[in-house]
CSV table of C-alpha atoms (C1' of nucleotides) in Angstrom, one decimal:
chain,number,residue,atom,x,y,z
A,3,UNK,CA,-27.6,-8.8,-18.1
A,4,UNK,CA,-27.8,-5.7,-15.7
A,5,UNK,CA,-24.2,-5.7,-15.6
A,6,UNK,CA,-23.7,-4.3,-19.0
A,7,UNK,CA,-26.3,-1.9,-18.3
A,8,UNK,CA,-24.5,-0.8,-15.4
A,9,UNK,CA,-21.3,-0.9,-17.0
A,10,UNK,CA,-22.9,1.5,-19.6
A,11,UNK,CA,-24.3,3.9,-16.9
A,12,UNK,CA,-21.3,3.9,-14.8
A,13,UNK,CA,-18.9,4.5,-18.0
A,14,UNK,CA,-21.2,7.0,-19.0
A,15,UNK,CA,-21.3,8.8,-15.6
A,16,UNK,CA,-17.7,8.6,-15.3
A,17,UNK,CA,-17.3,10.3,-18.7
A,18,UNK,CA,-20.0,12.7,-17.9
A,19,UNK,CA,-18.3,13.9,-14.8
A,20,UNK,CA,-15.1,14.0,-16.4
A,21,UNK,CA,-16.3,16.4,-19.0
A,22,UNK,CA,-18.0,18.5,-16.4
A,23,UNK,CA,-14.8,18.9,-14.7
A,24,UNK,CA,-16.0,17.3,-11.6
A,25,UNK,CA,-14.1,14.4,-10.1
A,26,UNK,CA,-15.5,11.0,-11.0
A,27,UNK,CA,-15.6,9.8,-7.3
A,28,UNK,CA,-17.6,7.1,-5.8
A,29,UNK,CA,-20.0,9.8,-4.3
A,30,UNK,CA,-20.7,11.4,-7.5
A,31,UNK,CA,-20.9,8.4,-9.9
A,32,UNK,CA,-23.5,7.0,-7.3
A,33,UNK,CA,-25.3,9.9,-7.3
A,34,UNK,CA,-25.4,10.5,-10.7
A,35,UNK,CA,-26.3,6.9,-11.5
A,36,UNK,CA,-29.1,7.1,-9.0
A,37,UNK,CA,-30.5,10.4,-10.4
A,38,UNK,CA,-30.4,9.1,-14.1
A,39,UNK,CA,-31.4,5.6,-13.5
A,40,UNK,CA,-32.7,5.2,-10.0
A,41,UNK,CA,-30.2,2.7,-9.2
A,42,UNK,CA,-29.3,2.3,-5.7
A,43,UNK,CA,-26.0,3.5,-4.6
A,44,UNK,CA,-25.2,0.2,-3.2
A,45,UNK,CA,-25.6,-1.6,-6.1
A,46,UNK,CA,-23.8,0.9,-8.1
A,47,UNK,CA,-21.0,0.8,-5.9
A,48,UNK,CA,-21.1,-3.1,-6.3
A,49,UNK,CA,-21.2,-2.8,-10.2
A,50,UNK,CA,-18.6,-0.2,-10.1
A,51,UNK,CA,-16.4,-2.7,-8.2
A,52,UNK,CA,-17.0,-5.4,-10.6
A,53,UNK,CA,-16.0,-3.1,-13.4
A,54,UNK,CA,-12.9,-2.3,-11.7
A,55,UNK,CA,-12.3,-5.8,-11.2
A,56,UNK,CA,-12.4,-6.3,-14.9
A,57,UNK,CA,-10.4,-3.0,-15.4
A,58,UNK,CA,-13.1,-1.4,-17.2
A,59,UNK,CA,-13.0,1.0,-15.1
A,60,UNK,CA,-9.8,2.1,-13.2
A,61,UNK,CA,-9.7,3.3,-9.6
A,62,UNK,CA,-7.0,5.7,-9.4
A,63,UNK,CA,-5.8,7.9,-6.5
A,64,UNK,CA,-5.2,11.4,-8.0
A,65,UNK,CA,-4.2,14.3,-6.3
A,66,UNK,CA,-4.9,12.8,-3.2
A,67,UNK,CA,-8.3,11.5,-3.4
A,68,UNK,CA,-9.8,8.4,-5.1
A,69,UNK,CA,-11.1,8.8,-8.9
A,70,UNK,CA,-12.3,6.5,-11.5
A,71,UNK,CA,-11.5,6.5,-15.0
A,72,UNK,CA,-12.9,5.0,-17.9
A,73,UNK,CA,-10.3,2.5,-18.9
A,74,UNK,CA,-10.7,2.5,-22.2
A,75,UNK,CA,-9.8,6.5,-22.3
A,76,UNK,CA,-7.3,6.5,-19.8
A,77,UNK,CA,-4.5,4.2,-20.1
A,78,UNK,CA,-3.2,5.8,-23.1
A,79,UNK,CA,-1.5,8.7,-21.2
A,80,UNK,CA,-1.5,7.6,-17.5
A,81,UNK,CA,1.9,7.6,-16.9
A,82,UNK,CA,3.3,10.2,-14.9
A,83,UNK,CA,6.4,9.7,-12.8
A,84,UNK,CA,4.6,9.1,-9.6
A,85,UNK,CA,1.6,7.6,-11.3
A,86,UNK,CA,1.5,4.1,-10.6
A,87,UNK,CA,-0.9,2.5,-12.7
A,88,UNK,CA,-0.1,-0.5,-10.7
A,89,UNK,CA,-2.4,-2.9,-11.5
A,90,UNK,CA,-4.7,-2.5,-14.2
A,91,UNK,CA,-3.3,0.0,-16.2
A,92,UNK,CA,0.2,-1.3,-16.0
A,93,UNK,CA,-1.1,-4.8,-17.1
A,94,UNK,CA,-3.1,-3.6,-19.8
A,95,UNK,CA,-0.7,-1.0,-20.9
A,96,UNK,CA,2.1,-3.6,-20.9
A,97,UNK,CA,0.6,-5.8,-23.2
A,98,UNK,CA,-0.9,-3.1,-25.0
A,99,UNK,CA,2.5,-2.0,-25.7
A,100,UNK,CA,3.6,-5.0,-26.9
A,101,UNK,CA,1.4,-4.6,-29.5
A,102,UNK,CA,1.5,-1.2,-30.1
A,103,UNK,CA,5.1,-1.5,-30.8
A,104,UNK,CA,4.4,-3.7,-33.6
A,105,UNK,CA,1.5,-2.7,-35.4
A,106,UNK,CA,-0.8,0.0,-34.9
A,107,UNK,CA,-2.8,0.7,-31.8
A,108,UNK,CA,-5.8,-0.5,-33.0
A,109,UNK,CA,-7.3,-0.1,-29.9
A,110,UNK,CA,-8.9,3.1,-30.9
A,111,UNK,CA,-10.0,4.9,-28.1
A,112,UNK,CA,-9.3,2.7,-25.7
A,113,UNK,CA,-6.1,2.6,-26.8
A,114,UNK,CA,-3.4,2.1,-24.4
A,115,UNK,CA,-0.8,4.6,-24.9
A,116,UNK,CA,1.7,2.6,-27.0
A,117,UNK,CA,4.3,5.1,-26.8
A,118,UNK,CA,7.1,3.9,-24.6
A,119,UNK,CA,7.3,0.4,-23.3
A,120,UNK,CA,10.7,0.9,-21.7
A,121,UNK,CA,9.5,3.8,-19.8
A,122,UNK,CA,6.7,2.3,-18.6
A,123,UNK,CA,8.7,-0.6,-17.4
A,124,UNK,CA,10.7,2.1,-15.5
A,125,UNK,CA,7.8,3.6,-14.2
A,126,UNK,CA,6.4,0.7,-13.0
A,127,UNK,CA,9.2,-0.3,-11.3
A,128,UNK,CA,9.6,3.0,-9.8
A,129,UNK,CA,6.1,3.1,-8.8
A,130,UNK,CA,6.4,-0.1,-7.4
A,131,UNK,CA,9.2,0.6,-5.4
A,132,UNK,CA,7.2,3.6,-4.1
A,133,UNK,CA,4.4,1.5,-3.5
A,134,UNK,CA,6.7,-0.8,-1.7
A,135,UNK,CA,7.7,2.2,0.5
A,136,UNK,CA,4.2,2.3,1.6
A,137,UNK,CA,3.9,-1.1,1.8
A,138,UNK,CA,7.1,-1.4,3.9
A,139,UNK,CA,5.9,0.8,6.3
A,140,UNK,CA,2.6,-0.5,6.5
A,141,UNK,CA,4.4,-3.9,7.2
A,142,UNK,CA,6.3,-2.7,9.9
A,143,UNK,CA,3.2,-1.6,11.5
A,144,UNK,CA,0.8,-4.5,10.7
A,145,UNK,CA,0.7,-6.0,7.6
A,146,UNK,CA,2.9,-8.7,8.6
A,147,UNK,CA,2.2,-11.6,6.8
A,148,UNK,CA,5.2,-12.5,4.9
A,149,UNK,CA,7.1,-10.1,3.7
A,150,UNK,CA,10.5,-10.9,4.5
A,151,UNK,CA,13.4,-10.6,2.3
A,152,UNK,CA,12.2,-11.2,-1.0
A,153,UNK,CA,8.7,-11.7,-0.9
A,154,UNK,CA,7.3,-9.2,-2.5
A,155,UNK,CA,6.9,-9.9,-6.0
A,156,UNK,CA,6.6,-6.6,-7.0
A,157,UNK,CA,8.3,-4.8,-4.5
A,158,UNK,CA,11.3,-6.7,-4.0
A,159,UNK,CA,11.8,-7.2,-7.6
A,160,UNK,CA,11.8,-3.6,-8.1
A,161,UNK,CA,14.5,-3.0,-5.7
A,162,UNK,CA,16.5,-5.6,-6.4
A,163,UNK,CA,16.4,-6.1,-9.9
A,164,UNK,CA,14.9,-2.6,-10.7
A,165,UNK,CA,17.6,-2.4,-13.5
A,166,UNK,CA,16.5,-5.3,-15.0
A,167,UNK,CA,13.9,-5.4,-17.5
A,168,UNK,CA,12.1,-8.3,-16.7
A,169,UNK,CA,9.9,-7.2,-13.8
A,170,UNK,CA,6.5,-6.1,-15.0
A,171,UNK,CA,5.2,-8.6,-16.9
A,172,UNK,CA,3.2,-9.9,-14.0
A,173,UNK,CA,0.9,-7.4,-15.2
A,174,UNK,CA,0.3,-9.1,-18.2
A,175,UNK,CA,-0.9,-12.1,-16.9
A,176,UNK,CA,-2.3,-10.7,-13.6
A,177,UNK,CA,-4.2,-7.8,-14.1
A,178,UNK,CA,-5.0,-8.3,-10.7
A,179,UNK,CA,-2.0,-9.2,-9.6
A,180,UNK,CA,-1.3,-6.1,-8.8
A,181,UNK,CA,-0.4,-8.3,-6.4
A,182,UNK,CA,1.5,-5.2,-5.5
A,183,UNK,CA,-1.6,-3.4,-4.8
A,184,UNK,CA,-3.1,-4.3,-1.8
A,185,UNK,CA,-6.6,-4.6,-1.6
A,186,UNK,CA,-6.6,-1.7,0.8
A,187,UNK,CA,-8.8,-1.3,3.7
A,188,UNK,CA,-11.6,-2.8,2.2
A,189,UNK,CA,-11.9,-2.2,-1.4
A,190,UNK,CA,-13.3,-4.8,-3.6
A,191,UNK,CA,-12.8,-7.5,-1.6
A,192,UNK,CA,-15.8,-8.8,-0.7
A,193,UNK,CA,-18.1,-8.0,-3.8
A,194,UNK,CA,-20.6,-10.2,-2.4
A,195,UNK,CA,-21.5,-9.3,1.1
A,196,UNK,CA,-19.4,-6.4,1.9
A,197,UNK,CA,-19.1,-4.8,-1.3
A,198,UNK,CA,-21.2,-1.9,-0.2
A,199,UNK,CA,-19.3,-1.6,3.1
A,200,UNK,CA,-16.0,-2.1,1.2
A,201,UNK,CA,-17.1,0.8,-1.2
A,202,UNK,CA,-17.8,3.0,1.5
A,203,UNK,CA,-14.8,2.1,3.7
A,204,UNK,CA,-12.5,2.3,0.6
A,205,UNK,CA,-13.7,5.4,-0.3
A,206,UNK,CA,-12.9,6.7,3.2
A,207,UNK,CA,-9.4,5.2,3.0
A,208,UNK,CA,-8.9,7.4,0.0
A,209,UNK,CA,-10.0,10.4,1.3
A,210,UNK,CA,-8.1,10.1,4.4
A,211,UNK,CA,-5.0,10.5,2.6
A,212,UNK,CA,-6.0,13.4,1.1
A,213,UNK,CA,-7.0,15.1,4.4
A,214,UNK,CA,-3.6,14.2,5.9
A,215,UNK,CA,-1.1,17.0,4.8
A,216,UNK,CA,1.5,15.4,3.2
A,217,UNK,CA,4.8,16.7,3.7
A,218,UNK,CA,5.3,17.6,0.2
A,219,UNK,CA,2.3,18.5,-1.2
A,220,UNK,CA,3.9,19.3,-4.5
A,221,UNK,CA,5.2,15.8,-4.8
A,222,UNK,CA,2.0,14.3,-4.0
A,223,UNK,CA,-0.1,16.8,-6.1
A,224,UNK,CA,-0.5,14.9,-8.9
A,225,UNK,CA,-0.5,11.1,-8.8
A,226,UNK,CA,-2.5,8.9,-10.2
A,227,UNK,CA,-2.5,5.3,-9.5
A,228,UNK,CA,-4.6,2.7,-9.7
A,229,UNK,CA,-6.1,1.3,-6.6
A,230,UNK,CA,-7.4,-1.4,-8.1
A,231,UNK,CA,-9.6,-2.9,-5.3
A,232,UNK,CA,-10.0,-5.5,-8.0
A,233,UNK,CA,-6.8,-6.9,-6.5
A,234,UNK,CA,-8.2,-8.3,-3.6
A,235,UNK,CA,-11.1,-9.6,-5.2
A,236,UNK,CA,-9.6,-12.7,-5.1
A,237,UNK,CA,-13.0,-13.8,-5.0
A,238,UNK,CA,-13.5,-14.2,-8.5
A,239,UNK,CA,-9.7,-14.3,-9.3
A,240,UNK,CA,-9.1,-15.3,-12.9
A,241,UNK,CA,-7.4,-18.5,-12.8
A,242,UNK,CA,-5.0,-17.8,-15.1
A,243,UNK,CA,-3.8,-14.8,-14.0
A,244,UNK,CA,-3.0,-15.5,-10.6
A,245,UNK,CA,0.4,-16.5,-11.1
A,246,UNK,CA,2.2,-16.9,-7.8
A,247,UNK,CA,-0.9,-17.8,-6.1
A,248,UNK,CA,-1.5,-20.2,-8.8
A,249,UNK,CA,1.3,-22.2,-7.3
A,250,UNK,CA,-0.2,-22.4,-4.0
A,251,UNK,CA,-3.5,-22.8,-5.2
A,252,UNK,CA,-3.3,-24.1,-8.5
A,253,UNK,CA,-6.6,-24.5,-9.5
A,254,UNK,CA,-9.1,-23.1,-7.3
A,255,UNK,CA,-10.3,-20.5,-9.1
A,256,UNK,CA,-12.4,-18.6,-6.9
A,257,UNK,CA,-13.5,-17.2,-3.8
A,258,UNK,CA,-11.6,-19.5,-1.8
A,259,UNK,CA,-8.8,-17.5,-1.9
A,260,UNK,CA,-9.0,-15.2,1.1
A,261,UNK,CA,-9.4,-11.8,0.2
A,262,UNK,CA,-11.1,-10.1,2.7
A,263,UNK,CA,-9.0,-11.8,5.4
A,264,UNK,CA,-6.1,-10.0,3.8
A,265,UNK,CA,-8.0,-6.6,4.1
A,266,UNK,CA,-7.8,-6.7,7.9
A,267,UNK,CA,-4.1,-6.8,7.7
A,268,UNK,CA,-3.9,-4.3,5.2
A,269,UNK,CA,-6.1,-1.8,7.1
A,270,UNK,CA,-3.5,-0.5,9.1
A,271,UNK,CA,-1.8,1.7,6.3
A,272,UNK,CA,-4.3,4.3,7.0
A,273,UNK,CA,-2.6,5.1,10.0
A,274,UNK,CA,0.6,5.0,8.5
A,275,UNK,CA,2.0,7.8,7.0
A,276,UNK,CA,3.4,7.3,3.5
A,277,UNK,CA,5.4,10.2,3.6
A,278,UNK,CA,8.5,8.6,4.2
A,279,UNK,CA,8.3,6.2,1.3
A,280,UNK,CA,8.3,9.1,-0.9
A,281,UNK,CA,5.9,11.6,-2.1
A,282,UNK,CA,3.6,9.7,-3.9
A,283,UNK,CA,2.9,7.0,-1.4
A,284,UNK,CA,0.7,9.1,0.3
A,285,UNK,CA,-2.2,8.7,-1.6
A,286,UNK,CA,-1.9,5.3,-2.2
A,287,UNK,CA,-2.4,4.6,1.2
A,288,UNK,CA,-4.8,2.6,0.4
A,289,UNK,CA,-3.3,-0.7,-0.3
A,290,UNK,CA,-1.5,-3.2,-1.4
A,291,UNK,CA,-0.2,-5.8,0.9
A,292,UNK,CA,-2.1,-8.7,1.4
A,293,UNK,CA,-2.1,-9.9,-2.0
A,294,UNK,CA,1.6,-9.6,-2.3
A,295,UNK,CA,1.9,-11.8,0.4
A,296,UNK,CA,0.3,-14.4,-0.9
A,297,UNK,CA,1.7,-14.3,-4.1
A,298,UNK,CA,5.3,-14.1,-2.6
A,299,UNK,CA,4.5,-17.1,-0.4
A,300,UNK,CA,3.7,-19.1,-3.1
A,301,UNK,CA,6.4,-18.6,-5.2
A,302,UNK,CA,8.9,-17.9,-2.5
A,303,UNK,CA,10.1,-14.8,-3.5
A,304,UNK,CA,10.8,-15.4,-6.9
A,305,UNK,CA,8.0,-13.4,-8.7
A,306,UNK,CA,6.9,-14.9,-12.0
A,307,UNK,CA,9.2,-17.6,-13.0
A,308,UNK,CA,7.5,-20.4,-11.6
A,309,UNK,CA,6.2,-23.3,-13.3
A,310,UNK,CA,3.0,-24.8,-12.8
A,311,UNK,CA,3.0,-27.2,-10.0
A,312,UNK,CA,1.8,-29.8,-12.7
A,313,UNK,CA,4.2,-29.2,-15.4
A,314,UNK,CA,7.2,-29.6,-13.3
A,315,UNK,CA,8.7,-32.8,-14.2
A,316,UNK,CA,6.1,-34.3,-16.4
A,317,UNK,CA,5.8,-32.2,-19.3
A,318,UNK,CA,8.9,-30.5,-19.3
A,319,UNK,CA,9.9,-31.2,-22.7
A,320,UNK,CA,6.6,-30.4,-24.0
A,321,UNK,CA,6.9,-27.2,-22.3
A,322,UNK,CA,9.9,-26.4,-23.9
A,323,UNK,CA,8.7,-27.1,-27.2
A,324,UNK,CA,5.8,-24.9,-26.7
A,325,UNK,CA,8.1,-22.5,-25.3
A,326,UNK,CA,9.9,-22.3,-28.1
A,327,UNK,CA,6.6,-21.4,-30.0
A,328,UNK,CA,5.2,-18.9,-27.8
A,329,UNK,CA,8.4,-17.6,-26.3
A,330,UNK,CA,9.7,-17.0,-29.6
A,331,UNK,CA,6.4,-15.2,-30.5
A,332,UNK,CA,6.5,-13.3,-27.4
A,333,UNK,CA,10.1,-12.5,-27.8
A,334,UNK,CA,9.6,-10.9,-31.1
A,335,UNK,CA,6.6,-9.1,-29.8
A,336,UNK,CA,7.5,-8.1,-26.6
A,337,UNK,CA,11.4,-8.1,-26.4
A,338,UNK,CA,11.9,-9.9,-23.6
A,339,UNK,CA,10.3,-11.3,-20.9
A,340,UNK,CA,8.9,-14.4,-22.5
A,341,UNK,CA,9.6,-16.9,-20.1
A,342,UNK,CA,7.2,-15.4,-17.7
A,343,UNK,CA,4.7,-15.4,-20.1
A,344,UNK,CA,5.0,-18.8,-21.3
A,345,UNK,CA,4.7,-19.8,-18.1
A,346,UNK,CA,1.6,-17.9,-17.3
A,347,UNK,CA,0.2,-19.2,-20.4
A,348,UNK,CA,0.9,-22.6,-19.4
A,349,UNK,CA,-0.6,-21.9,-16.0
A,350,UNK,CA,-3.6,-20.6,-17.5
A,351,UNK,CA,-4.0,-23.3,-19.7
A,352,UNK,CA,-4.5,-25.5,-17.0
A,353,UNK,CA,-7.3,-23.7,-15.5
A,354,UNK,CA,-8.6,-22.7,-19.0
A,355,UNK,CA,-11.6,-25.2,-18.6
A,356,UNK,CA,-12.6,-23.5,-15.5
A,357,UNK,CA,-12.3,-19.9,-16.6
A,358,UNK,CA,-15.8,-18.2,-16.5
A,359,UNK,CA,-16.8,-15.6,-18.6
A,360,UNK,CA,-15.6,-13.2,-16.3
A,361,UNK,CA,-12.3,-14.6,-16.1
A,362,UNK,CA,-12.1,-14.7,-20.0
A,363,UNK,CA,-13.1,-11.0,-20.1
A,364,UNK,CA,-10.5,-10.0,-17.4
A,365,UNK,CA,-7.7,-11.8,-19.1
A,366,UNK,CA,-8.2,-9.9,-22.3
A,367,UNK,CA,-8.8,-6.7,-20.5
A,368,UNK,CA,-5.5,-7.3,-18.7
A,369,UNK,CA,-3.9,-8.3,-22.0
A,370,UNK,CA,-4.7,-4.8,-23.2
A,371,UNK,CA,-8.1,-5.2,-24.8
A,372,UNK,CA,-10.4,-3.7,-22.7
A,373,UNK,CA,-12.9,-3.1,-25.0
A,374,UNK,CA,-12.6,-6.4,-26.9
A,375,UNK,CA,-12.8,-7.9,-23.4
A,376,UNK,CA,-16.3,-6.8,-23.4
A,377,UNK,CA,-17.1,-8.4,-26.6
A,378,UNK,CA,-16.0,-11.6,-25.3
A,379,UNK,CA,-18.1,-11.1,-22.3
A,380,UNK,CA,-21.1,-10.1,-24.3
A,381,UNK,CA,-20.7,-13.2,-26.3
A,382,UNK,CA,-20.5,-15.2,-23.0
A,383,UNK,CA,-17.1,-16.8,-24.0
A,384,UNK,CA,-15.9,-18.7,-21.0
A,385,UNK,CA,-12.9,-20.8,-20.9
A,386,UNK,CA,-14.5,-23.8,-22.7
A,387,UNK,CA,-15.9,-21.7,-25.5
A,388,UNK,CA,-12.3,-20.1,-25.9
A,389,UNK,CA,-11.0,-23.5,-26.4
A,390,UNK,CA,-13.5,-24.1,-29.2
A,391,UNK,CA,-13.0,-20.7,-31.2
A,392,UNK,CA,-11.5,-20.3,-34.2
A,393,UNK,CA,-9.9,-17.9,-36.2
A,394,UNK,CA,-12.9,-16.8,-37.9
A,395,UNK,CA,-14.8,-16.7,-34.5
A,396,UNK,CA,-12.3,-14.3,-33.1
A,397,UNK,CA,-12.2,-12.0,-36.4
A,398,UNK,CA,-15.8,-11.9,-37.2
A,399,UNK,CA,-17.8,-13.4,-34.3
A,400,UNK,CA,-17.2,-10.7,-31.8
A,401,UNK,CA,-17.8,-7.8,-34.0
A,402,UNK,CA,-14.7,-6.2,-32.7
A,403,UNK,CA,-12.2,-4.5,-35.0
A,404,UNK,CA,-9.9,-6.7,-37.2
A,405,UNK,CA,-6.8,-5.0,-35.6
A,406,UNK,CA,-7.3,-6.3,-32.1
A,407,UNK,CA,-9.1,-9.3,-33.2
A,408,UNK,CA,-6.2,-10.4,-34.9
A,409,UNK,CA,-3.8,-9.9,-31.9
A,410,UNK,CA,-6.1,-11.2,-29.7
A,411,UNK,CA,-6.4,-14.4,-31.8
A,412,UNK,CA,-2.7,-14.8,-32.6
A,413,UNK,CA,-1.4,-13.9,-29.3
A,414,UNK,CA,-3.7,-15.1,-26.9
A,415,UNK,CA,-6.4,-17.5,-28.2
A,416,UNK,CA,-4.3,-19.4,-30.3
A,417,UNK,CA,-1.5,-19.5,-27.4
A,418,UNK,CA,-3.9,-20.3,-24.9
A,419,UNK,CA,-5.6,-23.2,-27.1
A,420,UNK,CA,-2.0,-24.6,-28.1
A,421,UNK,CA,-0.9,-24.6,-24.5
A,422,UNK,CA,-3.8,-26.2,-23.2
A,423,UNK,CA,-4.0,-29.0,-25.7
A,424,UNK,CA,-0.3,-29.6,-25.5
A,425,UNK,CA,-0.5,-29.4,-21.7
A,426,UNK,CA,-3.5,-32.2,-21.9
A,427,UNK,CA,-1.8,-34.2,-24.5
A,428,UNK,CA,0.8,-34.7,-22.1
A,429,UNK,CA,-1.1,-35.4,-19.0
B,29,DC,C1',-31.5,22.7,-2.3
B,30,DT,C1',-28.9,19.9,-6.3
B,31,DT,C1',-26.9,19.9,-10.6
B,32,DT,C1',-24.1,21.9,-14.2
B,33,DG,C1',-20.7,24.8,-16.4
B,34,DC,C1',-16.3,26.4,-16.6
B,35,DG,C1',-12.1,29.4,-15.2
B,36,DC,C1',-8.1,28.3,-13.8
B,37,DA,C1',-3.9,26.2,-12.0
B,38,DC,C1',-1.2,21.9,-12.2
B,39,DA,C1',1.2,18.2,-13.6
B,40,DA,C1',2.8,15.4,-17.3
B,41,DC,C1',4.5,15.0,-22.0
C,30,DG,C1',3.6,24.5,-26.7
C,31,DT,C1',-0.6,20.5,-25.7
C,32,DT,C1',-3.0,17.6,-23.0
C,33,DG,C1',-6.1,15.7,-18.9
C,34,DT,C1',-7.2,16.7,-14.4
C,35,DG,C1',-10.2,18.5,-10.9
C,36,DC,C1',-11.0,22.5,-7.2
C,37,DG,C1',-13.8,25.8,-6.4
C,38,DC,C1',-16.7,29.3,-7.9
C,39,DA,C1',-20.9,30.8,-10.2
C,40,DA,C1',-25.1,30.0,-12.6
C,41,DA,C1',-29.1,27.3,-13.5
C,42,DG,C1',-32.7,24.2,-12.3
DNA sequence: CTTTGCGCACAAC
DNA sequence: GTTGTGCGCAAAG
């Protein structure tokens, strides 16, 4: 309950700061929330992190410092050459694009800028690569884990297949997946105990880069990318979204993953000077590393196309059948990368019953419906409820606009349900 | 002191 | 050209 309150406060604060032309950074946000509502900065910080995880708020590195954005307002334009909206934005945007391309951008304010998909992909790739640079540096220094040859779901892909148009989908399913994004020094990782600390620390992390004089200030000047501490929050990872991870740890929805642990490795980045990689990398210093590794390991290098452990042999046929549906749909809609999506969906379906309200919200948020995701959350729709939803429920029961509602139902709810039931039929 | 307002320069489009 | 952004300053409280 308080959550929604905080969401409102925080979003409000961000908007307010923005309108005042002040950078919506952690410090200001906390201060303003405290002043206005008397909330403890720590708490605000924790809540903010949650919002980041849900992608209601985007954590971005802009001009060398961390900023927070109201996801509902931002996405639409966030794309610059260097801005990497890795996690969230990309995810959201991507899916958003899909829709946008077809129909209107009914998302309204929150609308993700449906403008260009291709570009986005390119951008992402570029970004990813940049990120990669950063990463690689980091890796060299410390973030070892498993980043050998092709591990990086994101990065590697970016490099190797850059030209290929299939990369990004991860985003769709994996909002958090920004696996590319490392949890960073300490961002969201431990919302539970360390949330506060995390906040603080990451804040520092963010600032640090800025303080460091980049070799090419210009270049660095404007970059915006989503930090997304959320990423690390494996803690409450969305079951469905962990693609790669899923493989490794199929069902385990939560905390189990080791977000924090990762952090430690990551840390080193601070020290690392991003410059080599490229201009933009500096600011990002923050992080991405840990995650990827996990992902990579799981998928063994091949980013997305894995099938669920479960479906491997057994329901293969069925899967195909389904695929024909979903894939077809996706193809039409997205123009390409359906396999992955299909797969993802399957994975997700697997855990659908275990999805929590937050998982559902994150899913839709990642799918490009941040505002509508809130409606799901407000209505406390968890995985089970989702399975029970009917078209009318989605169209009218959530009090969301018809346009997005239709898309959500047709492209997500229905697909998830279908997938889920097919799977279980089989099993 | 803190908070607010906003001119201005930047970058992206 | 437009737009979003946020630094840095001055004004207001």
